Backbone as XML, in Angstrom:
<?xml version="1.0"?>
<chain id="A" units="angstrom">
  <residue number="1" name="MET">
    <atom name="N" x="131.137" y="90.378" z="103.434"/>
    <atom name="CA" x="129.694" y="90.241" z="103.342"/>
    <atom name="C" x="129.336" y="89.586" z="102.014"/>
  </residue>
  <residue number="2" name="THR">
    <atom name="N" x="128.578" y="88.562" z="102.094"/>
    <atom name="CA" x="128.198" y="87.876" z="100.861"/>
    <atom name="C" x="126.857" y="88.384" z="100.362"/>
  </residue>
  <residue number="3" name="PHE">
    <atom name="N" x="126.571" y="88.052" z="99.133"/>
    <atom name="CA" x="125.304" y="88.465" z="98.526"/>
    <atom name="C" x="124.124" y="87.862" z="99.274"/>
  </residue>
  <residue number="4" name="LEU">
    <atom name="N" x="124.276" y="86.610" z="99.722"/>
    <atom name="CA" x="123.193" y="85.939" z="100.433"/>
    <atom name="C" x="122.874" y="86.662" z="101.735"/>
  </residue>
  <residue number="5" name="THR">
    <atom name="N" x="123.886" y="87.128" z="102.435"/>
    <atom name="CA" x="123.661" y="87.840" z="103.689"/>
    <atom name="C" x="122.882" y="89.133" z="103.445"/>
  </residue>
  <residue number="6" name="VAL">
    <atom name="N" x="123.209" y="89.840" z="102.395"/>
    <atom name="CA" x="122.496" y="91.076" z="102.057"/>
    <atom name="C" x="121.034" y="90.760" z="101.768"/>
  </residue>
  <residue number="7" name="VAL">
    <atom name="N" x="120.788" y="89.686" z="101.029"/>
    <atom name="CA" x="119.418" y="89.295" z="100.709"/>
    <atom name="C" x="118.665" y="88.931" z="101.986"/>
  </residue>
  <residue number="8" name="GLU">
    <atom name="N" x="119.321" y="88.227" z="102.896"/>
    <atom name="CA" x="118.672" y="87.852" z="104.155"/>
    <atom name="C" x="118.323" y="89.081" z="104.984"/>
  </residue>
  <residue number="9" name="ILE">
    <atom name="N" x="119.215" y="90.050" z="105.033"/>
    <atom name="CA" x="118.957" y="91.271" z="105.802"/>
    <atom name="C" x="117.789" y="92.044" z="105.190"/>
  </residue>
  <residue number="10" name="VAL">
    <atom name="N" x="117.762" y="92.151" z="103.871"/>
    <atom name="CA" x="116.662" y="92.849" z="103.197"/>
    <atom name="C" x="115.346" y="92.123" z="103.450"/>
  </residue>
  <residue number="11" name="ALA">
    <atom name="N" x="115.368" y="90.797" z="103.379"/>
    <atom name="CA" x="114.153" y="90.019" z="103.630"/>
    <atom name="C" x="113.667" y="90.231" z="105.058"/>
  </residue>
  <residue number="12" name="LEU">
    <atom name="N" x="114.572" y="90.250" z="106.017"/>
    <atom name="CA" x="114.202" y="90.474" z="107.416"/>
    <atom name="C" x="113.554" y="91.843" z="107.595"/>
  </residue>
  <residue number="13" name="VAL">
    <atom name="N" x="114.135" y="92.867" z="106.997"/>
    <atom name="CA" x="113.589" y="94.217" z="107.113"/>
    <atom name="C" x="112.197" y="94.290" z="106.488"/>
  </residue>
  <residue number="14" name="VAL">
    <atom name="N" x="112.015" y="93.647" z="105.335"/>
    <atom name="CA" x="110.709" y="93.662" z="104.667"/>
    <atom name="C" x="109.668" y="92.948" z="105.517"/>
  </residue>
  <residue number="15" name="ILE">
    <atom name="N" x="110.021" y="91.790" z="106.068"/>
    <atom name="CA" x="109.077" y="91.044" z="106.905"/>
    <atom name="C" x="108.717" y="91.842" z="108.152"/>
  </residue>
  <residue number="16" name="LEU">
    <atom name="N" x="109.700" y="92.462" z="108.784"/>
    <atom name="CA" x="109.413" y="93.275" z="109.971"/>
    <atom name="C" x="108.521" y="94.460" z="109.622"/>
  </residue>
  <residue number="17" name="ALA">
    <atom name="N" x="108.729" y="95.066" z="108.468"/>
    <atom name="CA" x="107.888" y="96.191" z="108.049"/>
    <atom name="C" x="106.449" y="95.737" z="107.834"/>
  </residue>
  <residue number="18" name="ILE">
    <atom name="N" x="106.276" y="94.556" z="107.244"/>
    <atom name="CA" x="104.922" y="94.035" z="107.025"/>
    <atom name="C" x="104.228" y="93.785" z="108.358"/>
  </residue>
  <residue number="19" name="TYR">
    <atom name="N" x="104.941" y="93.148" z="109.300"/>
    <atom name="CA" x="104.347" y="92.913" z="110.617"/>
    <atom name="C" x="104.005" y="94.229" z="111.310"/>
  </residue>
  <residue number="20" name="LEU">
    <atom name="N" x="104.853" y="95.230" z="111.163"/>
    <atom name="CA" x="104.588" y="96.533" z="111.767"/>
    <atom name="C" x="103.321" y="97.150" z="111.189"/>
  </residue>
  <residue number="21" name="LEU">
    <atom name="N" x="103.127" y="97.036" z="109.888"/>
    <atom name="CA" x="101.915" y="97.568" z="109.267"/>
    <atom name="C" x="100.671" y="96.829" z="109.756"/>
  </residue>
  <residue number="22" name="VAL">
    <atom name="N" x="100.775" y="95.513" z="109.925"/>
    <atom name="CA" x="99.638" y="94.730" z="110.421"/>
    <atom name="C" x="99.290" y="95.152" z="111.840"/>
  </residue>
  <residue number="23" name="VAL">
    <atom name="N" x="100.302" y="95.281" z="112.699"/>
    <atom name="CA" x="100.063" y="95.683" z="114.088"/>
    <atom name="C" x="99.474" y="97.086" z="114.139"/>
  </residue>
  <residue number="24" name="ALA">
    <atom name="N" x="99.978" y="97.994" z="113.319"/>
    <atom name="CA" x="99.459" y="99.362" z="113.302"/>
    <atom name="C" x="97.994" y="99.390" z="112.890"/>
  </residue>
  <residue number="25" name="SER">
    <atom name="N" x="97.617" y="98.589" z="111.913"/>
    <atom name="CA" x="96.213" y="98.577" z="111.490"/>
    <atom name="C" x="95.325" y="97.998" z="112.585"/>
  </residue>
  <residue number="26" name="GLN">
    <atom name="N" x="95.811" y="96.992" z="113.293"/>
    <atom name="CA" x="95.025" y="96.429" z="114.389"/>
    <atom name="C" x="94.885" y="97.436" z="115.531"/>
  </residue>
  <residue number="27" name="LEU">
    <atom name="N" x="95.939" y="98.192" z="115.811"/>
    <atom name="CA" x="95.855" y="99.213" z="116.856"/>
    <atom name="C" x="94.868" y="100.313" z="116.476"/>
  </residue>
  <residue number="28" name="ARG">
    <atom name="N" x="94.839" y="100.683" z="115.194"/>
    <atom name="CA" x="93.853" y="101.678" z="114.749"/>
    <atom name="C" x="92.436" y="101.150" z="114.931"/>
  </residue>
  <residue number="29" name="SER">
    <atom name="N" x="92.233" y="99.883" z="114.653"/>
    <atom name="CA" x="90.917" y="99.273" z="114.829"/>
    <atom name="C" x="90.512" y="99.275" z="116.298"/>
  </residue>
  <residue number="30" name="ILE">
    <atom name="N" x="91.440" y="98.919" z="117.169"/>
    <atom name="CA" x="91.167" y="98.923" z="118.609"/>
    <atom name="C" x="90.855" y="100.334" z="119.078"/>
  </residue>
  <residue number="31" name="SER">
    <atom name="N" x="91.604" y="101.308" z="118.575"/>
    <atom name="CA" x="91.372" y="102.702" z="118.955"/>
    <atom name="C" x="89.975" y="103.157" z="118.549"/>
  </residue>
  <residue number="32" name="ALA">
    <atom name="N" x="89.542" y="102.768" z="117.369"/>
    <atom name="CA" x="88.201" y="103.145" z="116.914"/>
    <atom name="C" x="87.132" y="102.512" z="117.797"/>
  </residue>
  <residue number="33" name="LYS">
    <atom name="N" x="87.306" y="101.254" z="118.157"/>
    <atom name="CA" x="86.333" y="100.583" z="119.030"/>
    <atom name="C" x="86.292" y="101.243" z="120.403"/>
  </residue>
  <residue number="34" name="LEU">
    <atom name="N" x="87.458" y="101.588" z="120.950"/>
    <atom name="CA" x="87.486" y="102.248" z="122.256"/>
    <atom name="C" x="86.813" y="103.613" z="122.197"/>
  </residue>
  <residue number="35" name="ALA">
    <atom name="N" x="86.950" y="104.314" z="121.083"/>
    <atom name="CA" x="86.278" y="105.608" z="120.935"/>
    <atom name="C" x="84.764" y="105.421" z="120.941"/>
  </residue>
  <residue number="36" name="GLU">
    <atom name="N" x="84.286" y="104.371" z="120.264"/>
    <atom name="CA" x="82.846" y="104.090" z="120.269"/>
    <atom name="C" x="82.362" y="103.747" z="121.676"/>
  </residue>
  <residue number="37" name="ILE">
    <atom name="N" x="83.136" y="102.959" z="122.397"/>
    <atom name="CA" x="82.756" y="102.575" z="123.763"/>
    <atom name="C" x="82.727" y="103.801" z="124.665"/>
  </residue>
  <residue number="38" name="THR">
    <atom name="N" x="83.725" y="104.676" z="124.528"/>
    <atom name="CA" x="83.766" y="105.900" z="125.330"/>
    <atom name="C" x="82.559" y="106.778" z="125.028"/>
  </residue>
  <residue number="39" name="TRP">
    <atom name="N" x="82.222" y="106.916" z="123.746"/>
    <atom name="CA" x="81.060" y="107.720" z="123.362"/>
    <atom name="C" x="79.792" y="107.125" z="123.970"/>
  </residue>
  <residue number="40" name="GLY">
    <atom name="N" x="79.657" y="105.805" z="123.929"/>
    <atom name="CA" x="78.479" y="105.150" z="124.499"/>
    <atom name="C" x="78.406" y="105.313" z="126.003"/>
  </residue>
  <residue number="41" name="ALA">
    <atom name="N" x="79.548" y="105.232" z="126.675"/>
    <atom name="CA" x="79.567" y="105.391" z="128.130"/>
    <atom name="C" x="79.176" y="106.812" z="128.517"/>
  </residue>
  <residue number="42" name="ARG">
    <atom name="N" x="79.633" y="107.790" z="127.750"/>
    <atom name="CA" x="79.256" y="109.181" z="128.040"/>
    <atom name="C" x="77.762" y="109.387" z="127.833"/>
  </residue>
  <residue number="43" name="ALA">
    <atom name="N" x="77.206" y="108.741" z="126.821"/>
    <atom name="CA" x="75.770" y="108.870" z="126.567"/>
    <atom name="C" x="74.966" y="108.268" z="127.710"/>
  </residue>
  <residue number="44" name="VAL">
    <atom name="N" x="75.454" y="107.187" z="128.296"/>
    <atom name="CA" x="74.750" y="106.545" z="129.408"/>
    <atom name="C" x="74.832" y="107.410" z="130.659"/>
  </residue>
  <residue number="45" name="GLU">
    <atom name="N" x="75.963" y="108.087" z="130.866"/>
    <atom name="CA" x="76.141" y="108.917" z="132.065"/>
    <atom name="C" x="75.159" y="110.076" z="132.096"/>
  </residue>
  <residue number="46" name="ARG">
    <atom name="N" x="74.760" y="110.589" z="130.938"/>
    <atom name="CA" x="73.910" y="111.789" z="130.901"/>
    <atom name="C" x="72.478" y="111.491" z="131.175"/>
  </residue>
</chain>
């Protein structure tokens, strides 16, 4: 294993972690919007 390979593996893991954090934040945003829509739909039903 060369030093360059280790650096490439670390870079890949860091990039994947960043993408995972971005996706997680977008999913939280979608979840919040769906909660608002559900609350609004329940208000209309009553």
